[in-house]
Amino acid sequence: MKLDLLKKQWLDIVFEGRNKSYGAYDLRMKDGNTNMKAFIIGAVIFSVAVATPKIAEFISSATADDSATMDTKIRTVKLPPKEEKPKENLPPPPPPPPKVDQVKFVKPVVAKTEEVTEEPPKMEEIKDKNLGKEDIKGDPNAVLTVEPPGNGPAQQEVVEDNTIYSSAGIEVKPDFPGGIAKFYSFIQKNYVAPDEPGLKGQVFVSFVVEKDGSLTDIKILRDIGYGTGKEAERVLRKCPRWTPAEQNGKKVRCSYQIPIKIETPEE
């Protein structure tokens, strides 16, 4: 008995007496169909891979032809001329403006003194002319009037600016000679702290820097007791003159506020 390997008879011989439900027998029985499907799928994939460049080239050439055709059509289209209807009931055009005689401007030329040939008129030429032969006399009986002396132009009253400006919005702020650091140095040298150990705080003082630099309207806004406010007022009254504030180029009154720090040693 000859055995044909191309047929499935050899599988029955090999798996005789064995469990044919085992996966190896089933796989070998379907091996031919599986190989055929794999071959067909591989052939289709290979054909698509080979044909893809050709298909892309064909699509691009077709698109280019359509674009060229479209451009040609757009370029060759000519719109018909628009017909304008004649307008009716239009008013007649205004008449042209009258002609005005114009004289050409000639640039004047200044002649030299020696080139002027015109001479003054002679007596024979003006003896028959009316040159004012009659004298016109005034009225001898006219009343003479003399205006009373005046007071001259009225002088405008100068109003002095006594407004108290705030240091926050003034153009030139008031300043102590040498700067604010010198001012606090003056306070430190002249202020006598109260004999109260462990005293700490600040005394707030407001005052007005006058046009001459003096300090007026000194007020204690807040103190910490023990006569600290009165002592601050005493020191400010003996303070040197400040440089006054300025507004619009003029010296003006200006309000100012400062804190004075108080600290006494503890026992």
Tab-separated table of C-alpha atoms in Angstrom:
chain	number	residue	atom	x	y	z
A	1	MET	CA	0.000	0.000	0.000
A	2	LYS	CA	1.454	3.277	-1.148
A	3	LEU	CA	1.074	6.320	1.118
A	4	ASP	CA	0.296	9.680	-0.561
A	5	LEU	CA	1.698	12.466	1.587
A	6	LEU	CA	-0.304	15.088	-0.261
A	7	LYS	CA	-3.518	13.648	1.093
A	8	LYS	CA	-4.688	13.391	4.664
A	9	GLN	CA	-4.441	9.561	4.889
A	10	TRP	CA	-1.080	9.744	6.656
A	11	LEU	CA	-2.653	11.685	9.473
A	12	ASP	CA	-4.994	8.807	10.244
A	13	ILE	CA	-2.066	6.410	10.284
A	14	VAL	CA	0.023	8.696	12.520
A	15	PHE	CA	-2.831	9.433	14.943
A	16	GLU	CA	-4.278	5.884	14.883
A	17	GLY	CA	-5.120	4.859	18.388
A	18	ARG	CA	-4.592	8.401	19.681
A	19	ASN	CA	-6.902	11.135	20.773
A	20	LYS	CA	-7.768	12.911	17.528
A	21	SER	CA	-9.501	15.701	19.395
A	22	TYR	CA	-6.023	16.882	20.346
A	23	GLY	CA	-5.054	20.220	18.807
A	24	ALA	CA	-2.186	18.877	16.660
A	25	TYR	CA	-4.470	16.659	14.597
A	26	ASP	CA	-6.974	19.470	14.049
A	27	LEU	CA	-4.230	21.903	13.026
A	28	ARG	CA	-2.786	19.481	10.503
A	29	MET	CA	-6.210	18.778	9.039
A	30	LYS	CA	-6.733	22.529	8.467
A	31	ASP	CA	-3.177	23.232	7.389
A	32	GLY	CA	-4.027	23.418	3.690
A	33	ASN	CA	-6.826	25.919	4.102
A	34	THR	CA	-4.680	28.021	6.430
A	35	ASN	CA	-1.810	28.118	3.955
A	36	MET	CA	-4.174	29.082	1.136
A	37	LYS	CA	-5.690	31.939	3.112
A	38	ALA	CA	-2.233	33.173	4.093
A	39	PHE	CA	-1.122	33.057	0.452
A	40	ILE	CA	-4.178	34.991	-0.739
A	41	ILE	CA	-3.828	37.650	1.971
A	42	GLY	CA	-0.101	38.030	1.266
A	43	ALA	CA	-0.759	38.346	-2.457
A	44	VAL	CA	-3.382	41.058	-1.861
A	45	ILE	CA	-1.069	43.015	0.447
A	46	PHE	CA	1.810	42.731	-2.020
A	47	SER	CA	-0.414	43.881	-4.902
A	48	VAL	CA	-1.641	46.895	-2.923
A	49	ALA	CA	1.937	47.824	-1.925
A	50	VAL	CA	3.087	47.619	-5.539
A	51	ALA	CA	0.097	49.511	-6.930
A	52	THR	CA	0.044	52.337	-4.315
A	53	PRO	CA	2.680	54.569	-6.050
A	54	LYS	CA	0.899	54.201	-9.359
A	55	ILE	CA	-2.461	55.066	-7.804
A	56	ALA	CA	-0.983	58.138	-6.057
A	57	GLU	CA	0.673	59.265	-9.297
A	58	PHE	CA	-2.603	58.836	-11.171
A	59	ILE	CA	-4.574	60.823	-8.581
A	60	SER	CA	-2.040	63.684	-8.520
A	61	SER	CA	-1.967	63.900	-12.322
A	62	ALA	CA	-5.752	63.949	-12.451
A	63	THR	CA	-5.883	66.710	-9.829
A	64	ALA	CA	-3.266	68.749	-11.684
A	65	ASP	CA	-5.236	68.373	-14.926
A	66	ASP	CA	-8.432	69.526	-13.205
A	67	SER	CA	-6.627	72.535	-11.690
A	68	ALA	CA	-5.104	73.481	-15.030
A	69	THR	CA	-8.489	73.170	-16.695
A	70	MET	CA	-10.100	75.271	-13.979
A	71	ASP	CA	-7.411	77.971	-14.288
A	72	THR	CA	-7.835	78.025	-18.029
A	73	LYS	CA	-11.568	78.430	-17.698
A	74	ILE	CA	-11.263	81.244	-15.169
A	75	ARG	CA	-8.731	83.096	-17.258
A	76	THR	CA	-10.722	82.886	-20.475
A	77	VAL	CA	-14.015	84.115	-19.002
A	78	LYS	CA	-14.761	87.702	-19.995
A	79	LEU	CA	-17.535	89.669	-18.353
A	80	PRO	CA	-19.762	91.672	-20.649
A	81	PRO	CA	-19.508	95.445	-20.272
A	82	LYS	CA	-21.996	96.918	-17.874
A	83	GLU	CA	-24.558	99.012	-19.599
A	84	GLU	CA	-25.259	102.284	-17.855
A	85	LYS	CA	-28.693	103.702	-18.210
A	86	PRO	CA	-28.822	107.392	-19.046
A	87	LYS	CA	-29.889	109.474	-16.088
A	88	GLU	CA	-33.039	111.444	-16.521
A	89	ASN	CA	-34.185	114.793	-15.143
A	90	LEU	CA	-30.693	115.963	-14.276
A	91	PRO	CA	-30.198	119.694	-13.607
A	92	PRO	CA	-28.165	121.556	-16.224
A	93	PRO	CA	-24.491	122.033	-15.403
A	94	PRO	CA	-23.601	125.330	-13.728
A	95	PRO	CA	-22.296	128.061	-16.036
A	96	PRO	CA	-18.541	128.547	-16.105
A	97	PRO	CA	-17.195	131.248	-13.784
A	98	PRO	CA	-16.599	134.651	-15.375
A	99	LYS	CA	-13.167	135.318	-16.613
A	100	VAL	CA	-11.056	137.618	-14.472
A	101	ASP	CA	-8.351	139.670	-16.026
A	102	GLN	CA	-5.054	138.655	-14.603
A	103	VAL	CA	-1.822	140.564	-14.636
A	104	LYS	CA	1.408	138.747	-14.635
A	105	PHE	CA	3.456	139.484	-11.536
A	106	VAL	CA	6.808	140.949	-12.407
A	107	LYS	CA	9.457	140.699	-9.768
A	108	PRO	CA	10.537	144.251	-8.833
A	109	VAL	CA	14.114	145.220	-9.441
A	110	VAL	CA	15.804	147.660	-7.093
A	111	ALA	CA	17.677	150.239	-9.133
A	112	LYS	CA	20.896	151.789	-8.010
A	113	THR	CA	20.977	155.449	-7.020
A	114	GLU	CA	23.073	156.487	-9.976
A	115	GLU	CA	20.633	154.771	-12.382
A	116	VAL	CA	17.581	156.864	-11.277
A	117	THR	CA	17.061	159.531	-13.960
A	118	GLU	CA	13.779	161.045	-12.689
A	119	GLU	CA	14.218	164.683	-11.562
A	120	PRO	CA	12.019	166.680	-9.173
A	121	PRO	CA	9.376	168.980	-10.775
A	122	LYS	CA	10.404	172.497	-11.734
A	123	MET	CA	8.710	175.724	-10.641
A	124	GLU	CA	7.299	176.405	-14.100
A	125	GLU	CA	5.457	173.069	-13.970
A	126	ILE	CA	3.674	173.721	-10.649
A	127	LYS	CA	2.905	177.461	-10.767
A	128	ASP	CA	-0.585	176.861	-12.168
A	129	LYS	CA	-1.342	174.045	-9.742
A	130	ASN	CA	-3.552	174.439	-6.655
A	131	LEU	CA	-1.054	174.033	-3.868
A	132	GLY	CA	-3.080	175.581	-1.052
A	133	LYS	CA	-2.968	179.328	-1.586
A	134	GLU	CA	-5.517	180.118	1.143
A	135	ASP	CA	-4.783	180.057	4.854
A	136	ILE	CA	-7.439	178.403	7.019
A	137	LYS	CA	-7.706	180.229	10.345
A	138	GLY	CA	-9.323	178.930	13.520
A	139	ASP	CA	-12.178	180.504	15.532
A	140	PRO	CA	-10.622	183.197	17.785
A	141	ASN	CA	-13.770	183.239	20.017
A	142	ALA	CA	-13.685	179.496	20.750
A	143	VAL	CA	-13.772	178.525	24.460
A	144	LEU	CA	-10.608	176.917	25.698
A	145	THR	CA	-11.177	173.824	27.872
A	146	VAL	CA	-8.573	171.987	29.918
A	147	GLU	CA	-9.278	168.448	31.163
A	148	PRO	CA	-8.650	167.940	34.894
A	149	PRO	CA	-5.634	165.774	35.733
A	150	GLY	CA	-6.443	162.106	36.113
A	151	ASN	CA	-5.282	159.513	38.585
A	152	GLY	CA	-3.622	157.308	36.000
A	153	PRO	CA	-4.541	153.688	35.319
A	154	ALA	CA	-6.348	151.917	38.112
A	155	GLN	CA	-4.052	149.644	40.081
A	156	GLN	CA	-5.225	146.103	40.622
A	157	GLU	CA	-5.351	145.022	44.214
A	158	VAL	CA	-2.952	142.176	44.885
A	159	VAL	CA	-4.645	139.482	46.962
A	160	GLU	CA	-2.193	137.582	49.123
A	161	ASP	CA	-2.551	133.801	49.013
A	162	ASN	CA	-2.921	132.601	52.599
A	163	THR	CA	-4.233	129.166	51.699
A	164	ILE	CA	-2.723	126.330	53.726
A	165	TYR	CA	-1.642	123.651	51.262
A	166	SER	CA	-1.101	119.993	52.075
A	167	SER	CA	2.430	118.646	51.793
A	168	ALA	CA	1.065	115.647	49.882
A	169	GLY	CA	0.112	117.612	46.751
A	170	ILE	CA	2.407	120.637	46.841
A	171	GLU	CA	4.857	121.252	43.997
A	172	VAL	CA	7.846	122.025	46.264
A	173	LYS	CA	7.544	120.595	49.772
A	174	PRO	CA	8.876	122.478	52.815
A	175	ASP	CA	12.175	121.202	54.125
A	176	PHE	CA	14.401	121.623	57.153
A	177	PRO	CA	17.851	123.120	56.441
A	178	GLY	CA	20.101	120.142	55.786
A	179	GLY	CA	17.264	117.682	55.307
A	180	ILE	CA	14.813	115.761	57.475
A	181	ALA	CA	17.652	113.791	59.100
A	182	LYS	CA	19.058	117.052	60.500
A	183	PHE	CA	15.604	117.915	61.815
A	184	TYR	CA	15.327	114.660	63.772
A	185	SER	CA	18.855	115.207	65.042
A	186	PHE	CA	17.692	118.612	66.368
A	187	ILE	CA	14.693	116.939	68.061
A	188	GLN	CA	16.912	114.285	69.653
A	189	LYS	CA	19.322	116.869	71.062
A	190	ASN	CA	16.658	119.167	72.520
A	191	TYR	CA	13.857	116.805	73.563
A	192	VAL	CA	13.800	115.938	77.270
A	193	ALA	CA	12.087	112.609	77.842
A	194	PRO	CA	10.004	112.157	81.017
A	195	ASP	CA	11.482	110.331	83.991
A	196	GLU	CA	9.411	107.236	83.424
A	197	PRO	CA	11.341	103.962	82.961
A	198	GLY	CA	10.286	101.614	80.129
A	199	LEU	CA	8.238	104.238	78.286
A	200	LYS	CA	7.890	103.502	74.565
A	201	GLY	CA	5.691	105.071	71.877
A	202	GLN	CA	5.331	107.855	69.337
A	203	VAL	CA	4.045	111.423	69.595
A	204	PHE	CA	2.334	112.682	66.421
A	205	VAL	CA	2.584	116.429	65.824
A	206	SER	CA	1.210	118.707	63.067
A	207	PHE	CA	2.274	122.268	62.270
A	208	VAL	CA	2.203	124.872	59.483
A	209	VAL	CA	5.359	126.045	57.756
A	210	GLU	CA	4.774	129.716	57.004
A	211	LYS	CA	6.067	131.652	53.991
A	212	ASP	CA	9.021	132.890	56.053
A	213	GLY	CA	9.862	129.335	57.240
A	214	SER	CA	8.586	129.718	60.813
A	215	LEU	CA	6.424	127.022	62.426
A	216	THR	CA	2.905	127.972	63.586
A	217	ASP	CA	-0.343	126.256	64.557
A	218	ILE	CA	1.533	123.466	66.378
A	219	LYS	CA	-0.897	120.725	67.433
A	220	ILE	CA	-0.382	117.461	69.286
A	221	LEU	CA	-2.430	114.860	67.417
A	222	ARG	CA	-1.543	111.997	69.779
A	223	ASP	CA	0.836	111.494	72.694
A	224	ILE	CA	1.644	108.769	75.212
A	225	GLY	CA	1.170	110.828	78.355
A	226	TYR	CA	3.661	111.946	81.002
A	227	GLY	CA	3.958	115.353	79.306
A	228	THR	CA	5.446	113.975	76.078
A	229	GLY	CA	3.144	116.111	73.890
A	230	LYS	CA	3.927	119.400	75.669
A	231	GLU	CA	7.655	118.704	75.449
A	232	ALA	CA	7.347	118.110	71.685
A	233	GLU	CA	5.483	121.408	71.311
A	234	ARG	CA	8.191	123.227	73.297
A	235	VAL	CA	10.980	121.861	71.071
A	236	LEU	CA	9.132	122.773	67.869
A	237	ARG	CA	8.611	126.375	69.025
A	238	LYS	CA	12.374	126.862	69.291
A	239	CYS	CA	13.037	125.084	65.992
A	240	PRO	CA	15.036	127.009	63.317
A	241	ARG	CA	13.221	128.322	60.262
A	242	TRP	CA	12.430	125.892	57.480
A	243	THR	CA	12.632	126.378	53.711
A	244	PRO	CA	9.003	127.242	52.815
A	245	ALA	CA	6.906	125.371	50.262
A	246	GLU	CA	6.274	126.698	46.759
A	247	GLN	CA	3.270	126.526	44.456
A	248	ASN	CA	3.277	128.043	40.946
A	249	GLY	CA	6.638	129.645	41.656
A	250	LYS	CA	5.417	131.450	44.811
A	251	LYS	CA	6.035	130.735	48.480
A	252	VAL	CA	2.929	129.416	50.244
A	253	ARG	CA	1.852	128.131	53.633
A	254	CYS	CA	1.959	124.352	53.989
A	255	SER	CA	0.859	121.872	56.663
A	256	TYR	CA	3.254	119.167	57.838
A	257	GLN	CA	3.000	116.148	60.154
A	258	ILE	CA	5.785	114.181	61.868
A	259	PRO	CA	6.077	111.343	64.399
A	260	ILE	CA	8.513	111.677	67.330
A	261	LYS	CA	9.649	108.345	68.755
A	262	ILE	CA	9.979	108.198	72.586
A	263	GLU	CA	11.854	105.424	74.373
A	264	THR	CA	13.198	105.513	77.934
A	265	PRO	CA	15.463	102.891	79.496
A	266	GLU	CA	14.025	100.344	81.870
A	267	GLU	CA	15.102	100.100	85.500
